[in-house]
Short mmCIF file of C-alpha atoms (C1' of nucleotides) in Angstrom, two decimals:
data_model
loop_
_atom_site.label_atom_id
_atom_site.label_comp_id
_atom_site.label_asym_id
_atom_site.label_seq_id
_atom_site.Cartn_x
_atom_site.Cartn_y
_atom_site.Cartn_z
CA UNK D 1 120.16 86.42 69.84
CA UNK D 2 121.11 89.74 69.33
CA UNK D 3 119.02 92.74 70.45
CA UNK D 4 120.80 95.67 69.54
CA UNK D 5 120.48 95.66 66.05
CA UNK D 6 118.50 98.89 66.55
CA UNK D 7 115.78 98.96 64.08
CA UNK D 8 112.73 96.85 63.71
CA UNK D 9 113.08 93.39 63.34
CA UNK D 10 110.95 92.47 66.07
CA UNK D 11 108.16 94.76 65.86
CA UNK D 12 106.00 91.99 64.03
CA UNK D 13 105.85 90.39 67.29
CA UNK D 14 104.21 93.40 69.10
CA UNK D 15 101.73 93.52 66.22
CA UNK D 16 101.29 90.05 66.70
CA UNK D 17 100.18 90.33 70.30
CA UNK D 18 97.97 93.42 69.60
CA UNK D 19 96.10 91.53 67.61
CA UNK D 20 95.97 88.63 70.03
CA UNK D 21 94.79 90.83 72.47
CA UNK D 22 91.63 92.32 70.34
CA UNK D 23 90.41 88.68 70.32
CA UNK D 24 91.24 87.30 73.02
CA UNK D 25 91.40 89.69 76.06
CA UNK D 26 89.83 88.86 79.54
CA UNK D 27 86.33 90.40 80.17
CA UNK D 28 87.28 92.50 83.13
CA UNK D 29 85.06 95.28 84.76
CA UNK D 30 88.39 98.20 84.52
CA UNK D 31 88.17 96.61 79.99
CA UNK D 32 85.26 98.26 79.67
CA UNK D 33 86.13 102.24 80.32
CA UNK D 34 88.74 104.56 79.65
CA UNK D 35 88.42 106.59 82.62
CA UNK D 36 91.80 107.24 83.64
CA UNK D 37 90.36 107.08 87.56
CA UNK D 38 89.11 103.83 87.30
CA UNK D 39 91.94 102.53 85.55
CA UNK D 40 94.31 104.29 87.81
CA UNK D 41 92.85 102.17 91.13
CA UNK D 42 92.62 99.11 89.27
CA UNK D 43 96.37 99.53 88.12
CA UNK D 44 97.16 100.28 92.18
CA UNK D 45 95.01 97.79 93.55
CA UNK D 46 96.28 94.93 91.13
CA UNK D 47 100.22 96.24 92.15
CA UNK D 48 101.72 92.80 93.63
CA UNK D 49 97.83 90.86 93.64
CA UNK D 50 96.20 88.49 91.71
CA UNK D 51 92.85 89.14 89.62
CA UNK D 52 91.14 86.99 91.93
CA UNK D 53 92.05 88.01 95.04
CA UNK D 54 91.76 92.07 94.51
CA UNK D 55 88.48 91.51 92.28
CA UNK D 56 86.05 92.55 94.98
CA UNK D 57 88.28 95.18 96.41
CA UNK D 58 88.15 96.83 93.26
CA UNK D 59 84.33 96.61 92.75
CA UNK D 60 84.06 97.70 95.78
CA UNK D 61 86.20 100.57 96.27
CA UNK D 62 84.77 102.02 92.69
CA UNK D 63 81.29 101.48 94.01
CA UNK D 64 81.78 103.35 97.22
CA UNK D 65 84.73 106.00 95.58
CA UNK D 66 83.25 106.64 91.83
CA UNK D 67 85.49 109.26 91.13
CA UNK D 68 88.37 111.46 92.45
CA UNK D 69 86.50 114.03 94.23
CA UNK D 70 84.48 111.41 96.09
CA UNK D 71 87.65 109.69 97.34
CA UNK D 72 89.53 113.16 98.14
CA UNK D 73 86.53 114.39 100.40
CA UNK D 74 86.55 110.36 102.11
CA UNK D 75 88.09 110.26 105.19
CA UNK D 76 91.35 108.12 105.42
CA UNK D 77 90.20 105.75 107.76
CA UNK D 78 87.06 104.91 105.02
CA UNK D 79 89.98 104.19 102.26
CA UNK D 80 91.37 102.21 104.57
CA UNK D 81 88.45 100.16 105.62
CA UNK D 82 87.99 99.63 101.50
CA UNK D 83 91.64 98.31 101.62
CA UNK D 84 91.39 95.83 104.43
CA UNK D 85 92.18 92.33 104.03
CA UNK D 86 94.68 93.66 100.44
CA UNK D 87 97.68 94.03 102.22
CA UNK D 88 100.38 97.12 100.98
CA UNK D 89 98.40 99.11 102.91
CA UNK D 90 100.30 102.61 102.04
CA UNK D 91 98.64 101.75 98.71
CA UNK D 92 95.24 103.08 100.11
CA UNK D 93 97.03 106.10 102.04
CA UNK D 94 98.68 107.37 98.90
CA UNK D 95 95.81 106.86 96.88
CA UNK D 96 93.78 109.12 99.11
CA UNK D 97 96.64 111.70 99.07
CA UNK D 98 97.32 111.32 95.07
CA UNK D 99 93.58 112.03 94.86
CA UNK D 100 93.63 115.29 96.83
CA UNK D 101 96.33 116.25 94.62
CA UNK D 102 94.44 115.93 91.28
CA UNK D 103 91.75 118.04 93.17
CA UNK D 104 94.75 120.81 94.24
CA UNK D 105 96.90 120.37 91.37
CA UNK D 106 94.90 119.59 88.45
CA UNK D 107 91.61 121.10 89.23
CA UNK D 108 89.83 117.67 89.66
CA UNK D 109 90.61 116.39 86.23
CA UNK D 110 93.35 113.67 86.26
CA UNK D 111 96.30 114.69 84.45
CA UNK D 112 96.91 112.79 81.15
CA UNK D 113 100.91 112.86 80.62
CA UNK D 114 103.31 110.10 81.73
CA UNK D 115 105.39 113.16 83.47
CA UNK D 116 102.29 114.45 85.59
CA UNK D 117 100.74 111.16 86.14
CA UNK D 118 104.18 110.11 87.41
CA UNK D 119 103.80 113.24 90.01
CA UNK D 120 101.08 111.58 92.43
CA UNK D 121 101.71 109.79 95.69
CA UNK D 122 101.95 105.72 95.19
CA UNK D 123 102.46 105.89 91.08
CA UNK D 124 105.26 104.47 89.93
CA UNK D 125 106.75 104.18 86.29
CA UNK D 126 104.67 101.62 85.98
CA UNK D 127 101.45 102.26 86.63
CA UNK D 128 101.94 105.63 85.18
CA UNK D 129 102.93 104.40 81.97
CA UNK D 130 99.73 102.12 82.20
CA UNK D 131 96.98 104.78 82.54
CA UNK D 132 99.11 107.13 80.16
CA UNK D 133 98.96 104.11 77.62
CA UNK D 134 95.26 102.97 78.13
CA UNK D 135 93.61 105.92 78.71
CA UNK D 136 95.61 108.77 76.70
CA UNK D 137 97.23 106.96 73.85
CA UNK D 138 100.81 107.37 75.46
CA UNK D 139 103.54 105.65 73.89
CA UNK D 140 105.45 103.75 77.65
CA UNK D 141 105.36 100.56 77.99
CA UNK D 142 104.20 99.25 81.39
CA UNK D 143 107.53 97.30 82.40
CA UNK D 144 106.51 94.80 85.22
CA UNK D 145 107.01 91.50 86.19
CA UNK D 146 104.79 89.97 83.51
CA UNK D 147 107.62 92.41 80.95
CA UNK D 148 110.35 90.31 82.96
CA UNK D 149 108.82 86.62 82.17
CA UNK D 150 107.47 87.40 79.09
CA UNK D 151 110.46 89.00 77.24
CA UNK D 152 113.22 86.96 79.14
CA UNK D 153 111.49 83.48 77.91
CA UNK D 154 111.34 85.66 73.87
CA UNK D 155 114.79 85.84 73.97
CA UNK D 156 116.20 83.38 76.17
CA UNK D 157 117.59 86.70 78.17
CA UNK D 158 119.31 85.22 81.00
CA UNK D 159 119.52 89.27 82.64
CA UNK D 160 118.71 88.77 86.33
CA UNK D 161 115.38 90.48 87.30
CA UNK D 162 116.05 90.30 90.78
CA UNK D 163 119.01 93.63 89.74
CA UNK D 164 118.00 97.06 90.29
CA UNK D 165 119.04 97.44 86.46
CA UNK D 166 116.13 94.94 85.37
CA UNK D 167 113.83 98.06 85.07
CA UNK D 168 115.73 99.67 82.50
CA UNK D 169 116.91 97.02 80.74
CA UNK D 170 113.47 95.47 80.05
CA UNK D 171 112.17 98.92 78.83
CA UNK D 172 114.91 98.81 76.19
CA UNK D 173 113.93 95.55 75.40
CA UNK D 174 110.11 96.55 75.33
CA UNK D 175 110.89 98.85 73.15
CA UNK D 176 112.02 96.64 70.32
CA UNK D 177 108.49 95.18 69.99
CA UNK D 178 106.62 97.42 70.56
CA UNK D 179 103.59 98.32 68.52
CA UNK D 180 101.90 101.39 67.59
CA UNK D 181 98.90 100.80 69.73
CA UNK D 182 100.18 100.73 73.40
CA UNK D 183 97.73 100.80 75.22
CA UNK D 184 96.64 97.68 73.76
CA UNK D 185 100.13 95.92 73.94
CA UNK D 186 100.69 97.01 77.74
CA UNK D 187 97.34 95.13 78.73
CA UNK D 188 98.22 92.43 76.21
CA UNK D 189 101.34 92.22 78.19
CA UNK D 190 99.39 91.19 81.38
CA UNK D 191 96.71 88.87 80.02
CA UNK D 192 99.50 86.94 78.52
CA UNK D 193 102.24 86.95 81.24
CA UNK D 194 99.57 85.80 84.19
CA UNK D 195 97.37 83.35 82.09
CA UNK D 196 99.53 82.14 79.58
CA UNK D 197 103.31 82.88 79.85
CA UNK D 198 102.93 82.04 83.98
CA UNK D 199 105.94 81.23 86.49
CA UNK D 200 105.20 77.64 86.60
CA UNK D 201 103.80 75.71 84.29
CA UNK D 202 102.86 78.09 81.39
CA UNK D 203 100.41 77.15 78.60
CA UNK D 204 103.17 77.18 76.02
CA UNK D 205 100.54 75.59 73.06
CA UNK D 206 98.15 78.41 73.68
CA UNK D 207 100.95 81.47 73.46
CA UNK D 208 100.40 83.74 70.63
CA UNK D 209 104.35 83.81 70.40
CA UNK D 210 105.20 80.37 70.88
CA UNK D 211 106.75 80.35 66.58
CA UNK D 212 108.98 83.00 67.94
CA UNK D 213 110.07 82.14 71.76
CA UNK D 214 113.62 81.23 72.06
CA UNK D 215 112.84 79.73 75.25
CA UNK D 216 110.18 77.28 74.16
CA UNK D 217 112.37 76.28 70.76
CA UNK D 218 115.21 75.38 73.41
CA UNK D 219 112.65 73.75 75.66
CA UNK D 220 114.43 76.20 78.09
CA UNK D 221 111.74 77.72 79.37
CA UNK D 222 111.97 76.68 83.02
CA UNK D 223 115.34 78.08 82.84
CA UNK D 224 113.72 82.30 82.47
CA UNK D 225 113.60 84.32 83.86
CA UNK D 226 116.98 84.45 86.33
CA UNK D 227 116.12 86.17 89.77
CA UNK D 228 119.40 85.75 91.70
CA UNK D 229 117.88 87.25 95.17
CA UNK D 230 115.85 85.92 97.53
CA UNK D 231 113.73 87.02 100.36
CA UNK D 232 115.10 86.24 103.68
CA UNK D 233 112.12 86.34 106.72
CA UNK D 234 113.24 86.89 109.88
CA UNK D 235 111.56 85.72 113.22
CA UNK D 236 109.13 88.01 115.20
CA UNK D 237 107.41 87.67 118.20
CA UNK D 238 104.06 90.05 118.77
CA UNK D 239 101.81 90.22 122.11
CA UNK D 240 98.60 91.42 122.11
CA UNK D 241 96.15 91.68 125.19
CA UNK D 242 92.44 91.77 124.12
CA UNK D 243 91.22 93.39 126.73
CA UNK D 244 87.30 93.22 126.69
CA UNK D 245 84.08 93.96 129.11
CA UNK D 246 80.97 93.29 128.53
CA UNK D 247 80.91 92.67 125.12
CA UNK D 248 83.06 95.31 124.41
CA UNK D 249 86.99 95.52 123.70
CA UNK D 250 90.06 98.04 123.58
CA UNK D 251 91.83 98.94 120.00
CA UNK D 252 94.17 101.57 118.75
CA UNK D 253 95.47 102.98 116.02
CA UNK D 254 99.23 101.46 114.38
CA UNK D 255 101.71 104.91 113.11
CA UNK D 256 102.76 104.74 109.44
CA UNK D 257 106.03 103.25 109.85
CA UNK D 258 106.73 99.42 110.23
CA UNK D 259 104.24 96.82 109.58
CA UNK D 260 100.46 97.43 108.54
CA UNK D 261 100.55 101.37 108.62
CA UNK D 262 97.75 102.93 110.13
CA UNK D 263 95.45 99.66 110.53
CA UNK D 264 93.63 99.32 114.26
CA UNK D 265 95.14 96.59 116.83
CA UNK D 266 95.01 95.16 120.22
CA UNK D 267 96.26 97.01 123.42
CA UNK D 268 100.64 95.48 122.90
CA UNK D 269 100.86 95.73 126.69
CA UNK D 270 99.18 96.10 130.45
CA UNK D 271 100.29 98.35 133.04
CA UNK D 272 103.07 96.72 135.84
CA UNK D 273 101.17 96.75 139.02
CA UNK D 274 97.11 96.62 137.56
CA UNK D 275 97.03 92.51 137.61
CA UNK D 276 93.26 91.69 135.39
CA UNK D 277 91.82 88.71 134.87
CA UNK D 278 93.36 86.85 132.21
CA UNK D 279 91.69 83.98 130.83
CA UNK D 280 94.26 82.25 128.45
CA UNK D 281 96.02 83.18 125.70
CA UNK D 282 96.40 82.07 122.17
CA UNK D 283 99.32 81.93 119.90
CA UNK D 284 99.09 82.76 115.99
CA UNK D 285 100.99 82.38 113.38
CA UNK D 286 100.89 84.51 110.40
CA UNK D 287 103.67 84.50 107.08
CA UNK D 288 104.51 88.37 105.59
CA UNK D 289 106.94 88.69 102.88
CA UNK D 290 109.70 89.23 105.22
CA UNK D 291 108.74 88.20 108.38
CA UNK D 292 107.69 85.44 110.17
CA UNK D 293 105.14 86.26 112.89
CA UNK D 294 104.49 84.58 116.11
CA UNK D 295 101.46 86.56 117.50
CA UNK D 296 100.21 85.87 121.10
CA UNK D 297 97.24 86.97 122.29
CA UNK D 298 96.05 87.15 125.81
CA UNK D 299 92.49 87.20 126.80
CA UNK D 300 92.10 89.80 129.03
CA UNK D 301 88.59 89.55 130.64
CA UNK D 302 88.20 92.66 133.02
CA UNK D 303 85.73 92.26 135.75
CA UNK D 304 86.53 95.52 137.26
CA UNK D 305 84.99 98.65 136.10
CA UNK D 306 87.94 101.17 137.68
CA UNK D 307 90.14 99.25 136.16
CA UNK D 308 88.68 99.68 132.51
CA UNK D 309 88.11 103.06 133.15
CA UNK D 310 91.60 103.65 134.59
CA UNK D 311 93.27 101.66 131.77
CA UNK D 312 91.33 103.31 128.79
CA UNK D 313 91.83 106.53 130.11
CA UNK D 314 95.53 106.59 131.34
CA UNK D 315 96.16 104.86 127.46
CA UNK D 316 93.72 106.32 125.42
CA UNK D 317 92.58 102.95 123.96
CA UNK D 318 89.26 103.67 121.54
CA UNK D 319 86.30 101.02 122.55
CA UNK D 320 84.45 99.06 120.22
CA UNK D 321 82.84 95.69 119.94
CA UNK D 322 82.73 93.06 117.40
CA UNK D 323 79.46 94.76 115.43
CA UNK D 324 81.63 98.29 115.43
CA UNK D 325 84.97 96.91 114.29
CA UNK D 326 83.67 95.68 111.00
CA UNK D 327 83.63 99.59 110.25
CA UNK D 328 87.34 99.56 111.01
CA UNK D 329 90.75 98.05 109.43
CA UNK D 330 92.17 95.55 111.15
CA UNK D 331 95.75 93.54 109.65
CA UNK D 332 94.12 90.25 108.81
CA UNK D 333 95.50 87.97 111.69
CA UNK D 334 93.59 90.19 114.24
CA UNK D 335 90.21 90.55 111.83
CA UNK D 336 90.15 86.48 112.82
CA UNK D 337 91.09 86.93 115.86
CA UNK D 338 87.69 89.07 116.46
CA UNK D 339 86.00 87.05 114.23
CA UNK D 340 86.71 83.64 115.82
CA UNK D 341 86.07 85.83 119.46
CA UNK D 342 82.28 85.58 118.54
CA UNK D 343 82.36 82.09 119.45
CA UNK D 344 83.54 82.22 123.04
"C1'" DG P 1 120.19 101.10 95.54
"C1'" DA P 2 118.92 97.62 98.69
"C1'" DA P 3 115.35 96.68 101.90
"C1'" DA P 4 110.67 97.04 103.41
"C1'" DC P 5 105.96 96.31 102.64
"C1'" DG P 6 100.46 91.75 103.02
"C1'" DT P 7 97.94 88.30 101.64
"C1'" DG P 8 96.62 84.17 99.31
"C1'" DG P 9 97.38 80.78 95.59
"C1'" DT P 10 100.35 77.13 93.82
"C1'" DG P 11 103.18 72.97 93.08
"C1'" DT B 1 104.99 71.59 104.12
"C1'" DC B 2 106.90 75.64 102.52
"C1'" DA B 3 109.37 78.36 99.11
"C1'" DC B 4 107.99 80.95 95.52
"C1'" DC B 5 105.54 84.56 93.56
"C1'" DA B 6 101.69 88.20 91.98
"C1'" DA B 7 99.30 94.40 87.23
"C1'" DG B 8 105.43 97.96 92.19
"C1'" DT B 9 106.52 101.99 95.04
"C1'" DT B 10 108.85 104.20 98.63
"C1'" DT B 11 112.65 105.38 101.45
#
DNA sequence: GAAACGTGGTG
DNA sequence: TCACCAAGTTT
């Protein structure tokens, strides 16, 4: 099919899923405002996460941070508590830093062009074409994966989304159907791509554009979209001591680089020469998008007091116990970990 | 511009 | 079981 003809043949199809959208869209809490705040953390939270899973964050985080100077004045580690268990943790840094620059840069009010939306920390071209669209009436189309499937499987567009071209190319092709409302098609967009027009096994008899997908005429469909590249996880081996007295137990806090920035863990080592008592040790295994993680964890029971005093001190390990570290973020293997320690 | 970054659902 | 993948952004 050609695309390029340059003018609007397939706007009716835009039009077409406006109006599918006004009568069909999913009752979700961020549908019922405008506020470019709340739709800003929904559009963050949702990056890379299903509806499900990131529901409760959301409701959550808006519940506890109802607004930008709220989340500016929060302390990190808080935003980071509200984050745990989401994963993409430099989400929840950057969101705390993108809303101390709406309170430096913009006064407090959150800026309502693509260009200066685009500006703050953890907003992509997506996301800032989303709130621009939703909230302000702006005219970008909010090119994500849902753009890829959806528009690939239209036109039977074998262009590989795994190449660093796929953003622009998708736009171009957004741009043929477009509509006049936005907003409105951007969201429309979504509900369609993850409930109808999904990876595997899409609901091709419910789709609003099933007259006009090339795919589903061909009975192609499996076929879109092409994604040459794969993700290749490599092996990794973690150790952990969790070191504990009395009820209580030794955490720190991880740097921003690598893995699960800025989340609490276990002690990752015990001084040569101080032997403690070590009970056993447990092995875990835990799947991230790239790695493969074998975690072992030692339990360290330590039955003298010089020794915990010694070791906290020389290593500056923070003490907490199981109660405390609920008010902390923990990477999700180690949250178990604690959780599971209860029944020792 | 390729690689890194979490977790949970799905077939 | 396990590979795939989900409302992307950063470096």
């Amino acid at each position: 099919m050609k695309k390029d003809s340059g003018n609007s043949d397939f706007l009716y199809i835009g039009r077409k899923i406006g109006e599918w959208y006004r009568n069909n869209a999913r009752d979700l809490p961020f549908r019922q405002t405008k506020d470019p705040y709340k739709i800003w953390i929904c559009e963050i939270v949702f990056q890379q996460t299903r509806i499900n899973q990131g529901l409760n964050h959301y409701n959550n985080f808006i519940e506890r941070f109802p607004d930008v100077k709220t989340l500016a004045e929060a302390e990190e580690n808080e935003v980071l508590l509200y984050w745990k268990g989401l994963g993409y943790y430099s989400r929840a840094i950057n969101i705390h830093k993108a809303a101390q620059q709406i309170m430096n840069d913009y006064q407090g009010v959150f800026p309502s062009r693509y260009e200066e939306i685009l500006k703050l920390k953890g907003v992509g071209k997506y996301t800032a074409a989303a709130v621009s669209s939703i909230c302000f009436n702006g005219k970008m189309p909010a090119v994500d994966g849902n753009f890829y499937r959806v528009l690939s499987r239209l036109f039977a567009d074998d262009f590989d989304i795994s190449s660093s071209k796929a953003f622009s190319y998708f736009s171009e092709l957004a741009q043929l159907v477009m509509p006049e409302n936005v907003g409105d098609f951007n969201q429309a967009m979504m509900d369609i791509g993850s409930e109808i027009c999904k990876p595997k096994n899409p609901l091709c008899g419910e789709c609003p554009l099933n007259e006009d997908c090339l795919a589903f005429a061909t009975q192609k469909i499996s076929d879109y979209p092409v994604k040459t590249k794969k993700v290749k996880a490599e092996d990794l081996a973690l150790t952990y001591y969790f070191v504990h007295r009395n009820g209580q137990f030794l955490i720190r806090q991880r740097g921003d680089d690598f893995i699960w920035k800025k989340l609490f863990e276990f002690p990752a080592a015990i001084p040569a020469g101080m032997q403690p008592f070590i009970v056993g040790s447990k092995t875990i295994t835990h799947k991230l998008t790239h790695k493969n993680l074998s975690i072992e964890i030692f339990n360290v029971e330590v039955t003298s007091e010089k020794f915990w005093n010694d070791f906290i001190t020389e290593n500056q390990y923070l003490i907490t116990d199981v109660e405390a570290s609920h008010k902390k973020s923990f990477p999700k293997p180690l949250e178990n970990y604690i959780q599971n320690s209860l029944k020792d």
